[in-house]
JSON list of C-alpha atoms in Angstrom, two decimals:
[
{"chain": "A", "resi": 5, "resn": "MET", "atom": "CA", "xyz": [35.65, -9.24, -40.20]},
{"chain": "A", "resi": 6, "resn": "PRO", "atom": "CA", "xyz": [36.04, -9.50, -36.59]},
{"chain": "A", "resi": 7, "resn": "LEU", "atom": "CA", "xyz": [32.38, -10.51, -36.23]},
{"chain": "A", "resi": 8, "resn": "VAL", "atom": "CA", "xyz": [33.07, -13.42, -38.56]},
{"chain": "A", "resi": 9, "resn": "ALA", "atom": "CA", "xyz": [36.21, -14.39, -36.45]},
{"chain": "A", "resi": 10, "resn": "ILE", "atom": "CA", "xyz": [34.19, -14.38, -33.31]},
{"chain": "A", "resi": 11, "resn": "VAL", "atom": "CA", "xyz": [31.35, -16.41, -34.73]},
{"chain": "A", "resi": 12, "resn": "VAL", "atom": "CA", "xyz": [34.07, -18.97, -36.14]},
{"chain": "A", "resi": 13, "resn": "ALA", "atom": "CA", "xyz": [35.77, -19.25, -32.54]},
{"chain": "A", "resi": 14, "resn": "ALA", "atom": "CA", "xyz": [32.59, -19.77, -30.82]},
{"chain": "A", "resi": 15, "resn": "LEU", "atom": "CA", "xyz": [31.61, -22.40, -33.33]},
{"chain": "A", "resi": 16, "resn": "ALA", "atom": "CA", "xyz": [35.11, -24.14, -32.53]},
{"chain": "A", "resi": 17, "resn": "ILE", "atom": "CA", "xyz": [34.79, -23.89, -28.92]},
{"chain": "A", "resi": 18, "resn": "GLY", "atom": "CA", "xyz": [31.42, -25.19, -29.13]},
{"chain": "A", "resi": 19, "resn": "PHE", "atom": "CA", "xyz": [32.48, -28.17, -31.25]},
{"chain": "A", "resi": 20, "resn": "GLU", "atom": "CA", "xyz": [35.48, -28.75, -28.78]},
{"chain": "A", "resi": 21, "resn": "GLN", "atom": "CA", "xyz": [33.33, -28.94, -25.82]},
{"chain": "A", "resi": 22, "resn": "LEU", "atom": "CA", "xyz": [30.77, -31.31, -27.56]},
{"chain": "A", "resi": 23, "resn": "ILE", "atom": "CA", "xyz": [33.59, -33.69, -28.22]},
{"chain": "A", "resi": 24, "resn": "GLN", "atom": "CA", "xyz": [35.01, -33.68, -24.94]},
{"chain": "A", "resi": 25, "resn": "TRP", "atom": "CA", "xyz": [31.27, -34.16, -23.27]},
{"chain": "A", "resi": 26, "resn": "LYS", "atom": "CA", "xyz": [30.33, -37.33, -25.92]},
{"chain": "A", "resi": 27, "resn": "TYR", "atom": "CA", "xyz": [34.08, -38.82, -26.10]},
{"chain": "A", "resi": 28, "resn": "GLY", "atom": "CA", "xyz": [35.71, -37.61, -22.95]},
{"chain": "A", "resi": 29, "resn": "PRO", "atom": "CA", "xyz": [39.69, -36.73, -22.69]},
{"chain": "A", "resi": 30, "resn": "MET", "atom": "CA", "xyz": [40.49, -39.01, -25.66]},
{"chain": "A", "resi": 31, "resn": "GLY", "atom": "CA", "xyz": [38.16, -37.43, -28.06]},
{"chain": "A", "resi": 32, "resn": "ILE", "atom": "CA", "xyz": [39.89, -33.81, -26.92]},
{"chain": "A", "resi": 33, "resn": "ILE", "atom": "CA", "xyz": [43.15, -35.24, -27.38]},
{"chain": "A", "resi": 34, "resn": "ALA", "atom": "CA", "xyz": [42.22, -36.54, -30.85]},
{"chain": "A", "resi": 35, "resn": "PHE", "atom": "CA", "xyz": [40.87, -33.19, -31.74]},
{"chain": "A", "resi": 36, "resn": "VAL", "atom": "CA", "xyz": [43.74, -31.19, -30.56]},
{"chain": "A", "resi": 37, "resn": "VAL", "atom": "CA", "xyz": [46.39, -33.57, -32.44]},
{"chain": "A", "resi": 38, "resn": "LEU", "atom": "CA", "xyz": [44.27, -33.17, -35.53]},
{"chain": "A", "resi": 39, "resn": "THR", "atom": "CA", "xyz": [44.00, -29.45, -35.46]},
{"chain": "A", "resi": 40, "resn": "ILE", "atom": "CA", "xyz": [47.86, -29.26, -34.67]},
{"chain": "A", "resi": 41, "resn": "GLY", "atom": "CA", "xyz": [48.60, -31.56, -37.72]},
{"chain": "A", "resi": 42, "resn": "LEU", "atom": "CA", "xyz": [46.38, -29.17, -39.88]},
{"chain": "A", "resi": 43, "resn": "LYS", "atom": "CA", "xyz": [47.75, -26.16, -39.00]},
{"chain": "A", "resi": 44, "resn": "ALA", "atom": "CA", "xyz": [51.43, -27.18, -39.26]},
{"chain": "A", "resi": 45, "resn": "LYS", "atom": "CA", "xyz": [50.53, -29.09, -42.26]},
{"chain": "A", "resi": 46, "resn": "ASN", "atom": "CA", "xyz": [51.76, -32.36, -40.99]},
{"chain": "A", "resi": 47, "resn": "THR", "atom": "CA", "xyz": [49.97, -35.14, -42.34]},
{"chain": "A", "resi": 48, "resn": "MET", "atom": "CA", "xyz": [51.30, -37.66, -39.63]},
{"chain": "A", "resi": 49, "resn": "PHE", "atom": "CA", "xyz": [49.63, -35.78, -36.93]},
{"chain": "A", "resi": 50, "resn": "SER", "atom": "CA", "xyz": [46.36, -34.94, -38.74]},
{"chain": "A", "resi": 51, "resn": "SER", "atom": "CA", "xyz": [46.18, -38.64, -39.86]},
{"chain": "A", "resi": 52, "resn": "ILE", "atom": "CA", "xyz": [46.53, -39.85, -36.36]},
{"chain": "A", "resi": 53, "resn": "GLY", "atom": "CA", "xyz": [44.13, -37.39, -34.73]},
{"chain": "A", "resi": 54, "resn": "ALA", "atom": "CA", "xyz": [41.63, -38.52, -37.62]},
{"chain": "A", "resi": 55, "resn": "VAL", "atom": "CA", "xyz": [41.97, -42.12, -37.06]},
{"chain": "A", "resi": 56, "resn": "ILE", "atom": "CA", "xyz": [41.30, -41.59, -33.35]},
{"chain": "A", "resi": 57, "resn": "LEU", "atom": "CA", "xyz": [38.20, -39.66, -33.75]},
{"chain": "A", "resi": 58, "resn": "VAL", "atom": "CA", "xyz": [37.18, -42.23, -36.22]},
{"chain": "A", "resi": 59, "resn": "MET", "atom": "CA", "xyz": [37.70, -45.02, -33.67]},
{"chain": "A", "resi": 60, "resn": "LEU", "atom": "CA", "xyz": [35.80, -43.10, -31.09]},
{"chain": "A", "resi": 61, "resn": "LEU", "atom": "CA", "xyz": [32.92, -42.73, -33.75]},
{"chain": "A", "resi": 62, "resn": "ALA", "atom": "CA", "xyz": [32.78, -46.23, -34.52]},
{"chain": "A", "resi": 63, "resn": "GLN", "atom": "CA", "xyz": [33.02, -47.52, -30.94]},
{"chain": "A", "resi": 64, "resn": "SER", "atom": "CA", "xyz": [29.90, -45.26, -29.61]},
{"chain": "A", "resi": 65, "resn": "GLY", "atom": "CA", "xyz": [27.76, -46.48, -32.94]}
]
């Protein structure tokens, strides 16, 4: 079980770094807001984070 937790944490950190590298500070803010919303089961926060990420993805395409 600890190995799985370490792998999941490493993947999450890698994904966070990828977002920060590609989309800058706004991408990391959106990812943090989305994560907080999901963990707190708050649909407003998770929706705001998801919308910001989608807007950043649409802008880069």
